């Protein structure tokens, strides 16, 4: 064979150009995926921070309500607070009842 250039057929050139275009598209898609990963990571960090802030607010409110009303539960439907019977008070009441029964 000689070292002289041989002209490729147009169909072959078109196939090579198509492969190059598909390769460029795939490379661009990988880049888009990496950018999307970074965006998701940033969104996840913001959501984590918001969740931590929410938990802090929840704990502060719970502490504030417990200091004001004591331990109990809240009925959000009617806005009422139902106190828990404290074990110390319950034991006192039971011993008082037993003494008065004797």
XYZ file of N, CA, C and O in Angstrom:
408
model
N 0.834 -1.180 0.000
C 0.000 0.000 0.000
C 0.880 1.245 0.000
O 1.935 1.270 0.621
N 0.332 2.243 -0.621
C 1.102 3.481 -0.669
C 0.750 4.372 0.509
O -0.255 4.172 1.174
N 1.583 5.330 0.760
C 1.366 6.254 1.869
C 0.536 7.454 1.469
O 0.475 8.435 2.171
N -0.130 7.370 0.374
C -0.940 8.492 -0.092
C -2.298 8.458 0.579
O -2.867 7.384 0.818
N -2.840 9.628 0.908
C -4.144 9.678 1.565
C -5.236 9.110 0.663
O -5.201 9.265 -0.548
N -6.181 8.464 1.318
C -7.336 7.896 0.606
C -8.563 8.634 1.091
O -8.783 8.799 2.289
N -9.362 9.095 0.200
C -10.587 9.823 0.539
C -11.638 8.838 1.043
O -11.935 7.845 0.382
N -12.174 9.128 2.250
C -13.253 8.293 2.794
C -14.559 8.647 2.088
O -14.742 9.774 1.605
N -15.454 7.702 2.085
C -16.764 7.954 1.492
C -17.567 8.863 2.421
O -17.354 8.881 3.639
N -18.502 9.614 1.856
C -19.314 10.553 2.636
C -20.085 9.834 3.739
O -20.199 10.332 4.848
N -20.599 8.672 3.455
C -21.340 7.896 4.456
C -20.444 7.562 5.653
O -20.867 7.654 6.807
N -19.210 7.217 5.398
C -18.259 6.923 6.473
C -17.952 8.184 7.284
O -17.904 8.147 8.521
N -17.777 9.293 6.601
C -17.541 10.561 7.290
C -18.753 10.955 8.137
O -18.599 11.445 9.258
N -19.945 10.726 7.611
C -21.170 11.033 8.358
C -21.280 10.159 9.610
O -21.686 10.641 10.672
N -20.913 8.887 9.482
C -20.947 7.990 10.646
C -19.952 8.434 11.716
O -20.256 8.438 12.914
N -18.769 8.846 11.303
C -17.759 9.327 12.250
C -18.267 10.598 12.931
O -18.155 10.743 14.160
N -18.842 11.517 12.176
C -19.366 12.763 12.741
C -20.498 12.469 13.722
O -20.589 13.105 14.788
N -21.344 11.499 13.382
C -22.452 11.132 14.273
C -21.910 10.553 15.582
O -22.386 10.885 16.667
N -20.914 9.686 15.496
C -20.314 9.107 16.696
C -19.689 10.205 17.552
O -19.848 10.222 18.781
N -19.009 11.156 16.930
C -18.417 12.262 17.690
C -19.506 13.097 18.376
O -19.329 13.516 19.517
N -20.615 13.336 17.669
C -21.704 14.118 18.243
C -22.341 13.397 19.431
O -22.591 13.989 20.467
N -22.575 12.096 19.282
C -23.147 11.303 20.375
C -22.186 11.294 21.561
O -22.597 11.441 22.713
N -20.902 11.162 21.294
C -19.898 11.176 22.361
C -19.915 12.520 23.087
O -19.867 12.569 24.323
N -20.011 13.620 22.353
C -20.068 14.950 22.966
C -21.340 15.085 23.806
O -21.316 15.657 24.908
N -22.461 14.567 23.294
C -23.723 14.624 24.042
C -23.633 13.830 25.348
O -24.128 14.268 26.385
N -23.003 12.660 25.281
C -22.847 11.826 26.484
C -21.956 12.543 27.496
O -22.264 12.579 28.694
N -20.874 13.128 27.026
C -19.974 13.873 27.911
C -20.724 15.033 28.568
O -20.597 15.268 29.777
N -21.539 15.747 27.796
C -22.326 16.853 28.329
C -23.336 16.340 29.358
O -23.555 16.962 30.395
N -23.926 15.187 29.082
C -24.887 14.612 30.026
C -24.217 14.265 31.352
O -24.773 14.511 32.420
N -23.006 13.716 31.291
C -22.272 13.439 32.533
C -22.023 14.742 33.303
O -22.137 14.787 34.530
N -21.688 15.793 32.594
C -21.493 17.091 33.240
C -22.787 17.584 33.891
O -22.771 18.079 35.022
N -23.910 17.445 33.176
C -25.205 17.848 33.735
C -25.556 17.027 34.974
O -26.105 17.556 35.947
N -25.232 15.752 34.930
C -25.504 14.878 36.085
C -24.683 15.341 37.288
O -25.190 15.415 38.408
N -23.424 15.658 37.069
C -22.576 16.131 38.168
C -23.096 17.445 38.731
O -23.112 17.647 39.946
N -23.546 18.347 37.871
C -24.123 19.605 38.350
C -25.398 19.345 39.151
O -25.634 19.980 40.188
N -26.207 18.405 38.677
C -27.434 18.055 39.402
C -27.098 17.462 40.765
O -27.764 17.763 41.765
N -26.049 16.625 40.830
C -25.615 16.055 42.112
C -25.223 17.167 43.085
O -25.576 17.125 44.259
N -24.483 18.166 42.574
C -24.072 19.279 43.432
C -25.289 20.055 43.921
O -25.348 20.459 45.082
N -26.264 20.264 43.045
C -27.483 20.981 43.429
C -28.261 20.185 44.473
O -28.762 20.742 45.452
N -28.339 18.880 44.294
C -29.032 18.023 45.263
C -28.299 18.052 46.601
O -28.917 18.128 47.661
N -26.986 18.013 46.553
C -26.191 18.068 47.783
C -26.460 19.376 48.527
O -26.658 19.388 49.748
N -26.474 20.481 47.786
C -26.734 21.787 48.412
C -28.148 21.821 48.992
O -28.356 22.322 50.100
N -29.124 21.284 48.256
C -30.503 21.245 48.759
C -30.598 20.380 50.006
O -31.298 20.707 50.957
N -29.879 19.259 50.008
C -29.886 18.362 51.163
C -29.294 19.065 52.378
O -29.841 18.964 53.484
N -28.211 19.795 52.187
C -27.603 20.535 53.301
C -28.573 21.575 53.850
O -28.705 21.736 55.058
N -29.260 22.307 52.953
C -30.230 23.309 53.414
C -31.379 22.648 54.163
O -31.838 23.152 55.193
N -31.842 21.503 53.671
C -32.933 20.785 54.347
C -32.465 20.276 55.711
O -33.220 20.341 56.691
N -31.226 19.787 55.793
C -30.676 19.336 57.082
C -30.624 20.488 58.082
O -30.985 20.333 59.251
N -30.176 21.652 57.611
C -30.109 22.821 58.489
C -31.504 23.239 58.943
O -31.705 23.570 60.113
N -32.464 23.216 58.031
C -33.840 23.582 58.381
C -34.417 22.591 59.382
O -35.117 22.979 60.322
N -34.108 21.308 59.203
C -34.594 20.284 60.128
C -34.000 20.484 61.520
O -34.705 20.388 62.531
N -32.708 20.788 61.589
C -32.068 21.037 62.882
C -32.686 22.251 63.566
O -32.933 22.237 64.769
N -32.947 23.303 62.790
C -33.577 24.504 63.355
C -34.977 24.174 63.855
O -35.382 24.616 64.936
N -35.712 23.379 63.082
C -37.065 22.977 63.489
C -37.025 22.179 64.779
O -37.816 22.427 65.694
N -36.097 21.245 64.883
C -35.974 20.443 66.105
C -35.632 21.328 67.308
O -36.162 21.127 68.399
N -34.758 22.307 67.095
C -34.423 23.235 68.167
C -35.644 24.034 68.604
O -35.911 24.181 69.801
N -36.406 24.538 67.632
C -37.626 25.287 67.954
C -38.633 24.404 68.681
O -39.292 24.845 69.624
N -38.745 23.162 68.237
C -39.670 22.215 68.862
C -39.280 21.979 70.322
O -40.136 21.999 71.215
N -37.988 21.787 70.569
C -37.523 21.549 71.933
C -37.727 22.779 72.818
O -38.140 22.659 73.969
N -37.467 23.959 72.255
C -37.676 25.188 73.023
C -39.148 25.355 73.386
O -39.477 25.712 74.528
N -40.032 25.115 72.417
C -41.464 25.247 72.682
C -41.920 24.222 73.704
O -42.668 24.549 74.631
N -41.465 22.987 73.569
C -41.848 21.936 74.516
C -41.394 22.302 75.921
O -42.155 22.158 76.892
N -40.176 22.817 76.051
C -39.651 23.212 77.360
C -40.478 24.363 77.929
O -40.850 24.356 79.109
N -40.782 25.327 77.094
C -41.563 26.481 77.524
C -42.964 26.064 77.983
O -43.448 26.512 79.031
N -43.610 25.194 77.206
C -44.948 24.736 77.571
C -44.913 23.893 78.839
O -45.804 24.000 79.689
N -43.874 23.067 78.984
C -43.761 22.239 80.184
C -43.531 23.110 81.418
O -44.092 22.845 82.483
N -42.715 24.161 81.275
C -42.502 25.072 82.399
C -43.798 25.789 82.780
O -44.072 26.025 83.947
N -44.606 26.119 81.785
C -45.836 26.868 82.031
C -46.971 25.980 82.533
O -47.689 26.332 83.466
N -47.141 24.793 81.908
C -48.293 23.948 82.209
C -47.951 22.651 82.932
O -48.836 21.948 83.384
N -46.675 22.289 82.979
C -46.282 21.008 83.534
C -46.261 19.949 82.437
O -46.432 20.240 81.266
N -46.068 18.695 82.873
C -46.019 17.599 81.893
C -47.439 17.200 81.533
O -48.312 17.160 82.389
N -47.652 16.920 80.259
C -48.974 16.515 79.820
C -49.001 16.370 78.314
O -47.971 16.265 77.659
N -50.201 16.369 77.783
C -50.359 16.256 76.338
C -51.299 17.361 75.866
O -52.064 17.926 76.642
N -51.227 17.649 74.579
C -52.023 18.725 74.006
C -52.949 18.127 72.961
O -52.534 17.351 72.106
N -54.217 18.513 73.051
C -55.187 18.136 72.024
C -55.247 19.299 71.043
O -55.787 20.358 71.351
N -54.665 19.119 69.874
C -54.599 20.190 68.890
C -55.965 20.487 68.272
O -56.179 21.573 67.755
N -56.887 19.531 68.332
C -58.204 19.758 67.747
C -58.983 20.817 68.515
O -59.635 21.663 67.924
N -58.924 20.762 69.845
C -59.682 21.750 70.618
C -58.789 22.693 71.417
O -59.274 23.574 72.122
N -57.460 22.522 71.310
C -56.535 23.444 71.953
C -56.444 23.296 73.455
O -56.095 24.243 74.144
N -56.713 22.106 73.955
C -56.660 21.906 75.403
C -55.391 21.172 75.806
O -54.810 20.428 75.021
N -55.007 21.384 77.056
C -53.850 20.727 77.651
C -54.367 19.743 78.690
O -55.193 20.098 79.531
N -53.900 18.514 78.627
C -54.290 17.479 79.586
C -53.057 17.117 80.401
O -52.118 16.512 79.879
N -53.024 17.523 81.697
C -51.838 17.232 82.513
C -51.702 15.738 82.798
O -52.695 15.034 82.931
N -50.449 15.288 82.867
C -50.173 13.921 83.294
C -50.220 13.901 84.814
O -49.805 14.854 85.461
N -50.709 12.803 85.355
C -50.626 12.648 86.808
C -49.184 12.322 87.129
O -48.600 11.420 86.552
N -48.614 13.078 88.047
C -47.225 12.830 88.425
C -47.173 11.641 89.352
O -48.040 11.459 90.197
N -46.155 10.818 89.202
C -46.035 9.594 90.003
C -45.945 9.914 91.483
O -46.519 9.233 92.305
N -45.250 10.956 91.852
C -45.125 11.337 93.262
C -46.470 11.724 93.842
O -46.841 11.297 94.927
N -47.245 12.525 93.134
C -48.566 12.929 93.599
C -49.517 11.748 93.645
O -50.316 11.621 94.546
N -49.421 10.877 92.656
C -50.292 9.700 92.612
C -49.991 8.786 93.795
O -50.901 8.296 94.450
N -48.725 8.584 94.115
C -48.349 7.732 95.244
C -48.818 8.372 96.546
O -49.296 7.674 97.448
N -48.729 9.700 96.647
C -49.194 10.406 97.837
C -50.694 10.231 98.015
O -51.180 9.957 99.096
N -51.429 10.388 96.904
C -52.883 10.252 96.960
C -53.268 8.838 97.369
O -54.173 8.645 98.179
N -52.565 7.833 96.831
C -52.879 6.448 97.163
C -52.601 6.183 98.641
O -53.397 5.534 99.324
N -51.489 6.706 99.174
C -51.174 6.460 100.574
C -52.170 7.202 101.467
O -52.567 6.704 102.519
N -52.627 8.388 101.067
C -53.631 9.131 101.820
C -54.950 8.363 101.827
O -55.640 8.273 102.842
N -55.307 7.781 100.666
C -56.539 6.993 100.586
C -56.455 5.765 101.475
O -57.410 5.404 102.141
N -55.276 5.107 101.495
C -55.097 3.916 102.318
C -55.192 4.273 103.789
O -55.814 3.548 104.569
N -54.593 5.399 104.206
C -54.638 5.819 105.596
C -56.059 6.151 106.030
O -56.478 5.788 107.128
N -56.807 6.773 105.159
C -58.168 7.145 105.546
C -59.084 5.931 105.552
O -60.099 5.910 106.219
N -58.726 4.869 104.813
C -59.533 3.647 104.808
C -59.307 2.837 106.056
O -60.143 2.035 106.452
N -58.214 3.054 106.751
C -57.865 2.250 107.922
C -58.548 2.701 109.112
O -59.241 3.212 109.681
